[in-house]
Amino acid sequence: MSDNKFQLPRGTQDIYGEDISYWQKMEEIIRKQCNLYGYKEIRTPIFEHTEVFLGENDSSDMVNKEMYNFKDGGNRDLTLRPEGTKGVIRAFVEHKMYGYPDMPVKLFYMGPMFRYDRPQKGRYRQFNQLGIEAIGAKSPLLDVETIALGYAIVKEMGINNLVILINSLGDNESRRNYREALKQHFKPHLNDLCADCKRRYQQNPLRILDCKVDKNHPSLAQAPKCRDYLNKESQQYFDTVIKGLDDLNIPYEIDDRLVRGLDYYTNTVYEAVPKDEKGQQATVFGGGQYDGLVESFGGGMLAGVGFGLGMERLLDLAKEQNKITVEEEKIDVYVISLGEVDTYSSKITELLRNNGIRTEMDYQKRSLKAQFKSADRYKAKVIVIVGENEYSNNIVQIKDTTSKTQENVKYEKLVEKIKSII
């Protein structure tokens, strides 16, 4: 038997113990902020038909290298979701949400995503992502709102050193003109580029700007800027987005090489990174607008905008900066059993729990000393002691661990007494 048979697969993690408390606090913050901004939760399957994630001429590494694909018992091609947007768009169209009277439809989701990526600190093959999607309306103010929501979540986690890197890819006309300019620019340098960039040159030359292998190649630094190819409408749109960020005092920098890693973006694209980690793989959240995605799923010409936030990345950042704390797990009552009173102890434990009192008990008939040690480790506010004498007289002993006082209490008065202490 292999030594690794019963160990975690590479690029995954178990979340347990104190870490669960941190995750629950982060999820609570996310839900609170999403609710304030009017975003409703949606839950989609963790696997979809493979074609959901495939796009015409899609040059992204996610599609070409990183997807977990498999066939089910019916020989259908399925894929573990590598990102959340396309599954949500599929659901939006399938359930005819485009018929809702009020647009946009504003949705959020949290859950695991899967990419066959090189594991490293903060990056996993199964990772958790918050996604925000506002579908069915096109407005620079909506682009700003999604950035503001992501920024609010990160600030609520105690992180204040974030900057938004932002760019505009323009509308379809602007993007088409820019693609041609990039092809002309990179054509003399093709032999110097990596194999992936040679493929991107044919499919989507914008993705060459996002290359991690050739990022220091002179041809990238000298590449034309997308903003120089924006038509009047696209430039005005981007100017309004920038003014919106200024009005909200959200720090940003225009990054002419920012294109994002997925091919469906148009107009606004952005990434949020810590100010001291720019240029590294340090994105906390990132996204942008997508004009043609809903139509590609059969839902008509509807725009959308959204972002994905790496939950592991956000939590790691908050911990590194000592910006997040959780309350120590405590219980209200620990029930100690002495003698053959197991069923009475169990009855008391259930009575207290049914009245909203967090209660633990001993299950192993251990010594009195061992049970008191457990009560101390649990940091119980009250200890209930049940022996055969207490059972016979329908009473219990209770000890207030703060005042160190101890008294007998009748069974029917137990809940009232304990609530007066805790």
Short mmCIF file of C-alpha atoms in Angstrom, two decimals:
data_model
loop_
_atom_site.label_atom_id
_atom_site.label_comp_id
_atom_site.label_asym_id
_atom_site.label_seq_id
_atom_site.Cartn_x
_atom_site.Cartn_y
_atom_site.Cartn_z
CA MET A 1 0.00 0.00 0.00
CA SER A 2 1.36 3.44 -0.91
CA ASP A 3 2.33 5.64 2.02
CA ASN A 4 0.42 8.50 0.36
CA LYS A 5 -2.84 6.64 -0.22
CA PHE A 6 -4.63 8.21 2.72
CA GLN A 7 -3.10 11.66 2.58
CA LEU A 8 -4.42 14.87 1.07
CA PRO A 9 -4.12 15.15 -2.71
CA ARG A 10 -1.52 17.74 -3.69
CA GLY A 11 -2.94 21.25 -3.85
CA THR A 12 -5.79 20.65 -1.39
CA GLN A 13 -6.26 21.36 2.31
CA ASP A 14 -8.30 20.36 5.34
CA ILE A 15 -9.89 23.25 7.22
CA TYR A 16 -10.65 22.45 10.85
CA GLY A 17 -10.19 23.55 14.46
CA GLU A 18 -9.51 27.25 15.02
CA ASP A 19 -9.26 27.85 11.26
CA ILE A 20 -12.98 27.13 10.90
CA SER A 21 -13.71 30.09 13.18
CA TYR A 22 -11.66 32.36 10.92
CA TRP A 23 -13.48 31.07 7.83
CA GLN A 24 -16.87 31.54 9.46
CA LYS A 25 -16.01 35.12 10.40
CA MET A 26 -14.86 35.89 6.85
CA GLU A 27 -18.04 34.37 5.40
CA GLU A 28 -20.13 36.41 7.85
CA ILE A 29 -18.41 39.62 6.71
CA ILE A 30 -18.94 38.71 3.05
CA ARG A 31 -22.65 37.97 3.53
CA LYS A 32 -23.15 41.21 5.46
CA GLN A 33 -21.52 43.36 2.77
CA CYS A 34 -23.26 41.57 -0.11
CA ASN A 35 -26.59 42.13 1.62
CA LEU A 36 -25.81 45.85 2.06
CA TYR A 37 -25.15 46.13 -1.69
CA GLY A 38 -28.27 44.16 -2.65
CA TYR A 39 -26.61 40.97 -3.93
CA LYS A 40 -28.52 37.70 -3.45
CA GLU A 41 -26.87 34.31 -3.03
CA ILE A 42 -26.93 31.70 -5.79
CA ARG A 43 -25.61 28.14 -5.57
CA THR A 44 -24.68 26.27 -8.74
CA PRO A 45 -23.21 22.75 -9.18
CA ILE A 46 -19.49 22.24 -8.70
CA PHE A 47 -19.42 20.47 -12.06
CA GLU A 48 -20.97 21.48 -15.36
CA HIS A 49 -21.03 20.20 -18.92
CA THR A 50 -17.56 20.89 -20.31
CA GLU A 51 -18.87 23.13 -23.09
CA VAL A 52 -20.03 25.64 -20.44
CA PHE A 53 -16.38 26.57 -19.88
CA LEU A 54 -15.23 26.44 -23.49
CA GLY A 55 -15.33 29.58 -25.59
CA GLU A 56 -14.68 30.16 -29.26
CA ASN A 57 -10.98 30.97 -29.71
CA ASP A 58 -10.48 30.90 -25.94
CA SER A 59 -6.76 31.28 -25.29
CA SER A 60 -6.83 31.28 -21.50
CA ASP A 61 -4.57 28.91 -19.60
CA MET A 62 -7.61 27.81 -17.63
CA VAL A 63 -9.21 26.30 -20.74
CA ASN A 64 -6.01 25.01 -22.32
CA LYS A 65 -4.19 23.55 -19.32
CA GLU A 66 -5.96 23.74 -15.99
CA MET A 67 -9.44 22.19 -16.19
CA TYR A 68 -10.36 18.95 -14.44
CA ASN A 69 -12.36 17.10 -17.11
CA PHE A 70 -14.01 13.69 -16.81
CA LYS A 71 -16.69 11.50 -18.34
CA ASP A 72 -19.62 10.24 -16.28
CA GLY A 73 -21.35 6.87 -16.56
CA GLY A 74 -23.39 8.17 -19.50
CA ASN A 75 -20.22 9.14 -21.41
CA ARG A 76 -21.01 12.85 -20.98
CA ASP A 77 -18.11 15.32 -20.84
CA LEU A 78 -18.14 17.13 -17.51
CA THR A 79 -15.76 19.56 -15.81
CA LEU A 80 -15.19 20.59 -12.21
CA ARG A 81 -15.82 24.32 -12.25
CA PRO A 82 -12.57 26.29 -12.62
CA GLU A 83 -14.38 29.61 -12.07
CA GLY A 84 -17.88 30.70 -11.16
CA THR A 85 -19.03 33.26 -13.73
CA LYS A 86 -19.95 30.92 -16.57
CA GLY A 87 -21.96 28.60 -14.33
CA VAL A 88 -23.92 31.58 -13.03
CA ILE A 89 -24.53 32.88 -16.56
CA ARG A 90 -25.71 29.41 -17.55
CA ALA A 91 -28.17 29.47 -14.61
CA PHE A 92 -29.23 33.06 -15.42
CA VAL A 93 -30.19 32.04 -18.96
CA GLU A 94 -31.59 28.58 -18.15
CA HIS A 95 -33.95 29.98 -15.50
CA LYS A 96 -34.87 33.00 -17.65
CA MET A 97 -33.72 35.52 -15.07
CA TYR A 98 -33.41 37.96 -17.98
CA GLY A 99 -37.20 38.25 -17.72
CA TYR A 100 -37.05 39.74 -14.23
CA PRO A 101 -38.67 43.22 -14.10
CA ASP A 102 -35.68 44.88 -12.42
CA MET A 103 -32.22 44.79 -13.92
CA PRO A 104 -29.47 44.11 -13.17
CA VAL A 105 -29.86 40.78 -11.42
CA LYS A 106 -27.24 40.97 -8.66
CA LEU A 107 -25.88 37.64 -7.41
CA PHE A 108 -23.06 36.33 -5.23
CA TYR A 109 -21.70 32.86 -4.53
CA MET A 110 -19.06 31.22 -2.39
CA GLY A 111 -17.59 27.78 -2.88
CA PRO A 112 -14.81 25.55 -4.16
CA MET A 113 -13.27 25.91 -7.63
CA PHE A 114 -10.77 23.53 -9.24
CA ARG A 115 -7.72 24.22 -11.40
CA TYR A 116 -4.74 22.03 -12.15
CA ASP A 117 -2.26 24.74 -11.22
CA ARG A 118 1.17 24.64 -9.60
CA PRO A 119 0.48 24.66 -5.84
CA GLN A 120 2.24 27.38 -3.85
CA LYS A 121 1.58 29.56 -0.83
CA GLY A 122 -2.01 30.74 -0.99
CA ARG A 123 -2.73 28.89 -4.27
CA TYR A 124 -4.46 25.52 -4.34
CA ARG A 125 -5.87 23.14 -6.92
CA GLN A 126 -9.11 23.19 -4.96
CA PHE A 127 -9.61 26.75 -3.77
CA ASN A 128 -12.52 28.76 -2.45
CA GLN A 129 -13.82 31.79 -4.26
CA LEU A 130 -16.34 34.53 -3.65
CA GLY A 131 -17.95 35.65 -6.88
CA ILE A 132 -20.05 38.75 -7.56
CA GLU A 133 -22.10 39.10 -10.75
CA ALA A 134 -24.39 41.97 -11.80
CA ILE A 135 -26.13 40.83 -14.98
CA GLY A 136 -28.51 42.56 -17.36
CA ALA A 137 -27.40 46.19 -17.29
CA LYS A 138 -24.42 48.15 -18.57
CA SER A 139 -23.27 51.19 -16.64
CA PRO A 140 -19.92 52.56 -15.51
CA LEU A 141 -21.57 53.12 -12.13
CA LEU A 142 -22.22 49.39 -11.90
CA ASP A 143 -18.56 48.69 -12.65
CA VAL A 144 -17.64 51.07 -9.83
CA GLU A 145 -20.15 49.43 -7.50
CA THR A 146 -18.58 45.99 -7.91
CA ILE A 147 -15.14 47.46 -7.17
CA ALA A 148 -16.56 49.28 -4.14
CA LEU A 149 -18.14 46.08 -2.84
CA GLY A 150 -14.89 44.14 -3.11
CA TYR A 151 -13.02 47.02 -1.49
CA ALA A 152 -15.57 47.16 1.36
CA ILE A 153 -15.21 43.44 2.06
CA VAL A 154 -11.43 43.68 2.22
CA LYS A 155 -11.58 46.77 4.46
CA GLU A 156 -14.04 45.02 6.78
CA MET A 157 -11.42 42.27 7.09
CA GLY A 158 -9.06 44.96 8.41
CA ILE A 159 -6.90 45.36 5.30
CA ASN A 160 -6.30 48.99 4.33
CA ASN A 161 -3.30 48.84 1.99
CA LEU A 162 -5.14 47.80 -1.15
CA VAL A 163 -4.87 49.50 -4.54
CA ILE A 164 -7.06 48.84 -7.60
CA LEU A 165 -5.14 48.24 -10.84
CA ILE A 166 -7.51 49.15 -13.65
CA ASN A 167 -7.59 49.27 -17.44
CA SER A 168 -10.08 49.43 -20.29
CA LEU A 169 -10.15 46.93 -23.13
CA GLY A 170 -12.82 48.99 -24.88
CA ASP A 171 -15.93 47.82 -26.70
CA ASN A 172 -15.81 45.25 -29.51
CA GLU A 173 -14.71 47.81 -32.11
CA SER A 174 -11.93 49.21 -29.91
CA ARG A 175 -10.77 45.76 -28.93
CA ARG A 176 -10.72 44.59 -32.54
CA ASN A 177 -8.52 47.55 -33.56
CA TYR A 178 -6.22 46.97 -30.62
CA ARG A 179 -5.85 43.27 -31.44
CA GLU A 180 -4.67 44.17 -34.93
CA ALA A 181 -2.19 46.68 -33.55
CA LEU A 182 -0.79 44.08 -31.18
CA LYS A 183 -0.46 41.49 -33.94
CA GLN A 184 1.49 43.94 -36.04
CA HIS A 185 3.68 44.83 -33.07
CA PHE A 186 4.48 41.26 -32.00
CA LYS A 187 4.87 39.78 -35.49
CA PRO A 188 8.63 40.54 -35.75
CA HIS A 189 9.19 39.12 -32.24
CA LEU A 190 7.29 35.84 -32.59
CA ASN A 191 10.39 33.65 -32.57
CA ASP A 192 11.44 35.18 -29.25
CA LEU A 193 8.15 34.47 -27.48
CA CYS A 194 7.23 31.37 -25.48
CA ALA A 195 5.12 28.58 -26.96
CA ASP A 196 1.99 29.79 -25.15
CA CYS A 197 2.38 33.31 -26.53
CA LYS A 198 2.79 31.98 -30.06
CA ARG A 199 -0.58 30.28 -29.63
CA ARG A 200 -2.06 33.41 -28.07
CA TYR A 201 -0.82 35.46 -31.02
CA GLN A 202 -3.27 33.59 -33.26
CA GLN A 203 -6.18 33.33 -30.82
CA ASN A 204 -6.03 36.45 -28.66
CA PRO A 205 -2.88 38.60 -28.77
CA LEU A 206 -4.07 40.62 -25.75
CA ARG A 207 -3.17 37.62 -23.60
CA ILE A 208 0.51 38.02 -24.54
CA LEU A 209 0.53 41.06 -22.24
CA ASP A 210 -0.35 38.73 -19.36
CA CYS A 211 2.54 36.34 -20.04
CA LYS A 212 4.42 35.19 -16.93
CA VAL A 213 7.30 33.62 -18.89
CA ASP A 214 8.24 36.55 -21.14
CA LYS A 215 7.07 39.34 -18.82
CA ASN A 216 10.43 41.14 -19.03
CA HIS A 217 10.80 40.83 -22.81
CA PRO A 218 11.39 44.28 -24.37
CA SER A 219 8.57 43.76 -26.87
CA LEU A 220 6.05 43.70 -24.00
CA ALA A 221 7.29 46.96 -22.53
CA GLN A 222 7.13 48.57 -25.98
CA ALA A 223 3.68 47.20 -26.86
CA PRO A 224 0.98 49.71 -27.84
CA LYS A 225 -1.43 50.74 -25.12
CA CYS A 226 -5.05 49.73 -25.30
CA ARG A 227 -6.18 53.19 -24.23
CA ASP A 228 -4.70 54.62 -27.43
CA TYR A 229 -7.21 52.54 -29.43
CA LEU A 230 -10.37 53.31 -27.47
CA ASN A 231 -13.12 54.93 -29.51
CA LYS A 232 -14.94 57.96 -28.13
CA GLU A 233 -17.70 55.96 -26.43
CA SER A 234 -15.25 53.57 -24.74
CA GLN A 235 -13.04 56.43 -23.55
CA GLN A 236 -16.02 58.29 -22.09
CA TYR A 237 -17.16 55.10 -20.38
CA PHE A 238 -13.74 54.56 -18.82
CA ASP A 239 -13.48 58.22 -17.76
CA THR A 240 -16.78 57.84 -15.87
CA VAL A 241 -15.50 54.72 -14.10
CA ILE A 242 -12.35 56.57 -13.03
CA LYS A 243 -14.39 59.55 -11.80
CA GLY A 244 -16.55 57.15 -9.80
CA LEU A 245 -13.49 55.73 -8.05
CA ASP A 246 -12.26 59.26 -7.36
CA ASP A 247 -15.62 60.22 -5.86
CA LEU A 248 -15.49 57.20 -3.52
CA ASN A 249 -11.84 57.78 -2.59
CA ILE A 250 -10.89 54.29 -3.71
CA PRO A 251 -7.15 54.21 -4.53
CA TYR A 252 -6.34 53.05 -8.06
CA GLU A 253 -3.61 52.99 -10.69
CA ILE A 254 -4.17 52.68 -14.44
CA ASP A 255 -2.25 49.62 -15.65
CA ASP A 256 -1.96 49.50 -19.44
CA ARG A 257 -0.85 45.85 -19.44
CA LEU A 258 -3.76 44.58 -17.37
CA VAL A 259 -5.98 42.28 -19.47
CA ARG A 260 -7.06 39.60 -16.92
CA GLY A 261 -6.71 35.88 -17.50
CA LEU A 262 -10.08 35.12 -19.08
CA ASP A 263 -11.01 35.98 -22.66
CA TYR A 264 -14.58 37.18 -22.19
CA TYR A 265 -13.84 40.61 -20.69
CA THR A 266 -14.65 43.91 -22.42
CA ASN A 267 -14.32 47.54 -21.33
CA THR A 268 -13.39 47.74 -17.64
CA VAL A 269 -10.98 45.20 -16.14
CA TYR A 270 -9.45 45.47 -12.68
CA GLU A 271 -7.44 43.72 -10.00
CA ALA A 272 -7.04 44.57 -6.32
CA VAL A 273 -3.57 44.00 -4.85
CA PRO A 274 -1.71 45.10 -1.70
CA LYS A 275 0.31 48.24 -2.48
CA ASP A 276 3.60 46.62 -1.48
CA GLU A 277 3.04 43.48 -3.57
CA LYS A 278 2.33 44.90 -7.03
CA GLY A 279 3.88 42.85 -9.80
CA GLN A 280 3.66 39.63 -7.81
CA GLN A 281 0.93 36.99 -7.96
CA ALA A 282 -0.84 38.90 -5.22
CA THR A 283 -4.34 39.58 -6.55
CA VAL A 284 -6.98 39.54 -3.81
CA PHE A 285 -9.91 40.07 -6.16
CA GLY A 286 -10.22 40.83 -9.84
CA GLY A 287 -12.80 41.03 -12.56
CA GLY A 288 -14.43 43.24 -15.12
CA GLN A 289 -17.23 43.67 -17.61
CA TYR A 290 -18.40 41.05 -20.10
CA ASP A 291 -20.65 42.23 -22.95
CA GLY A 292 -21.03 39.07 -25.02
CA LEU A 293 -21.11 36.29 -22.44
CA VAL A 294 -24.87 36.18 -21.84
CA GLU A 295 -25.51 36.14 -25.59
CA SER A 296 -23.10 33.21 -26.03
CA PHE A 297 -25.35 31.20 -23.70
CA GLY A 298 -28.47 32.13 -25.69
CA GLY A 299 -29.68 34.90 -23.38
CA GLY A 300 -29.62 37.91 -25.70
CA MET A 301 -27.46 41.02 -25.81
CA LEU A 302 -27.10 41.66 -22.09
CA ALA A 303 -24.00 42.97 -20.38
CA GLY A 304 -22.64 41.88 -17.04
CA VAL A 305 -19.87 42.79 -14.64
CA GLY A 306 -18.35 40.99 -11.70
CA PHE A 307 -15.30 39.79 -9.86
CA GLY A 308 -13.80 36.74 -8.22
CA LEU A 309 -12.14 36.97 -4.80
CA GLY A 310 -9.69 34.37 -3.55
CA MET A 311 -10.90 33.51 -0.06
CA GLU A 312 -7.69 31.74 1.00
CA ARG A 313 -5.69 34.72 -0.22
CA LEU A 314 -7.87 37.20 1.67
CA LEU A 315 -7.73 35.22 4.91
CA ASP A 316 -3.96 34.71 4.68
CA LEU A 317 -3.49 38.45 4.16
CA ALA A 318 -5.68 39.32 7.15
CA LYS A 319 -3.76 36.88 9.35
CA GLU A 320 -0.36 38.10 8.15
CA GLN A 321 -1.31 41.66 9.07
CA ASN A 322 -2.90 40.54 12.38
CA LYS A 323 -6.14 42.16 11.25
CA ILE A 324 -8.58 39.41 12.12
CA THR A 325 -9.34 37.83 15.47
CA VAL A 326 -11.89 35.27 16.56
CA GLU A 327 -13.39 34.61 19.93
CA GLU A 328 -12.10 31.58 21.75
CA GLU A 329 -14.56 28.70 21.59
CA LYS A 330 -16.23 28.30 24.98
CA ILE A 331 -19.23 26.43 26.30
CA ASP A 332 -21.75 27.42 28.93
CA VAL A 333 -22.05 24.17 30.88
CA TYR A 334 -20.11 20.96 31.37
CA VAL A 335 -22.02 18.04 32.92
CA ILE A 336 -19.98 15.73 35.18
CA SER A 337 -21.33 12.26 35.92
CA LEU A 338 -20.51 10.19 39.02
CA GLY A 339 -21.74 6.60 39.22
CA GLU A 340 -24.50 4.96 37.22
CA VAL A 341 -26.34 8.12 36.20
CA ASP A 342 -25.60 8.25 32.48
CA THR A 343 -29.21 8.56 31.36
CA TYR A 344 -29.93 11.31 33.92
CA SER A 345 -26.83 13.23 32.79
CA SER A 346 -27.90 12.84 29.18
CA LYS A 347 -31.40 14.07 30.04
CA ILE A 348 -29.97 17.17 31.75
CA THR A 349 -27.62 17.85 28.84
CA GLU A 350 -30.46 17.68 26.34
CA LEU A 351 -32.68 19.88 28.53
CA LEU A 352 -30.04 22.59 28.61
CA ARG A 353 -29.31 22.39 24.88
CA ASN A 354 -33.03 22.61 24.08
CA ASN A 355 -33.08 25.87 26.03
CA GLY A 356 -30.26 27.43 24.04
CA ILE A 357 -27.46 26.66 26.52
CA ARG A 358 -24.23 25.32 25.00
CA THR A 359 -23.54 22.12 26.90
CA GLU A 360 -21.03 19.27 26.85
CA MET A 361 -20.89 16.11 28.96
CA ASP A 362 -18.61 13.18 29.70
CA TYR A 363 -19.32 10.06 27.66
CA GLN A 364 -16.62 7.71 28.97
CA LYS A 365 -17.22 7.33 32.75
CA ARG A 366 -13.86 8.90 33.51
CA SER A 367 -12.60 9.91 36.94
CA LEU A 368 -13.84 13.06 38.63
CA LYS A 369 -10.40 14.65 38.18
CA ALA A 370 -10.37 13.91 34.43
CA GLN A 371 -13.86 15.36 33.98
CA PHE A 372 -12.95 18.56 35.84
CA LYS A 373 -9.91 18.92 33.56
CA SER A 374 -12.19 18.63 30.52
CA ALA A 375 -14.52 21.28 31.94
CA ASP A 376 -11.51 23.55 32.42
CA ARG A 377 -10.28 22.99 28.84
CA TYR A 378 -13.75 23.82 27.53
CA LYS A 379 -13.71 26.96 29.74
CA ALA A 380 -17.21 26.12 30.95
CA LYS A 381 -18.94 28.91 32.85
CA VAL A 382 -20.94 26.43 34.90
CA ILE A 383 -20.21 22.85 35.94
CA VAL A 384 -23.18 20.58 36.66
CA ILE A 385 -22.35 17.60 38.88
CA VAL A 386 -24.68 14.62 38.82
CA GLY A 387 -24.26 11.66 41.17
CA GLU A 388 -26.52 8.86 42.36
CA ASN A 389 -27.70 10.96 45.33
CA GLU A 390 -28.65 13.83 43.02
CA TYR A 391 -30.44 11.41 40.73
CA SER A 392 -32.46 9.93 43.63
CA ASN A 393 -33.52 13.37 44.87
CA ASN A 394 -34.15 14.92 41.44
CA ILE A 395 -31.55 17.61 42.03
CA VAL A 396 -28.12 18.59 40.65
CA GLN A 397 -25.07 20.37 42.01
CA ILE A 398 -23.99 23.43 40.07
CA LYS A 399 -20.66 25.22 40.36
CA ASP A 400 -20.17 28.77 39.12
CA THR A 401 -16.59 28.72 37.81
CA THR A 402 -16.30 32.52 38.05
CA SER A 403 -17.48 33.05 41.64
CA LYS A 404 -16.39 29.54 42.72
CA THR A 405 -19.73 29.11 44.54
CA GLN A 406 -21.54 25.76 44.56
CA GLU A 407 -25.14 24.86 45.42
CA ASN A 408 -27.85 22.27 44.92
CA VAL A 409 -30.68 23.09 42.51
CA LYS A 410 -33.91 21.24 41.79
CA TYR A 411 -34.17 19.78 38.29
CA GLU A 412 -37.16 21.96 37.34
CA LYS A 413 -35.27 25.14 38.38
CA LEU A 414 -32.02 24.21 36.62
CA VAL A 415 -32.51 26.12 33.37
CA GLU A 416 -33.62 29.29 35.14
CA LYS A 417 -30.66 29.16 37.54
CA ILE A 418 -28.04 28.55 34.87
CA LYS A 419 -29.38 31.34 32.66
CA SER A 420 -29.05 33.72 35.61
CA ILE A 421 -25.34 32.85 35.81
CA ILE A 422 -24.29 32.80 32.17
#
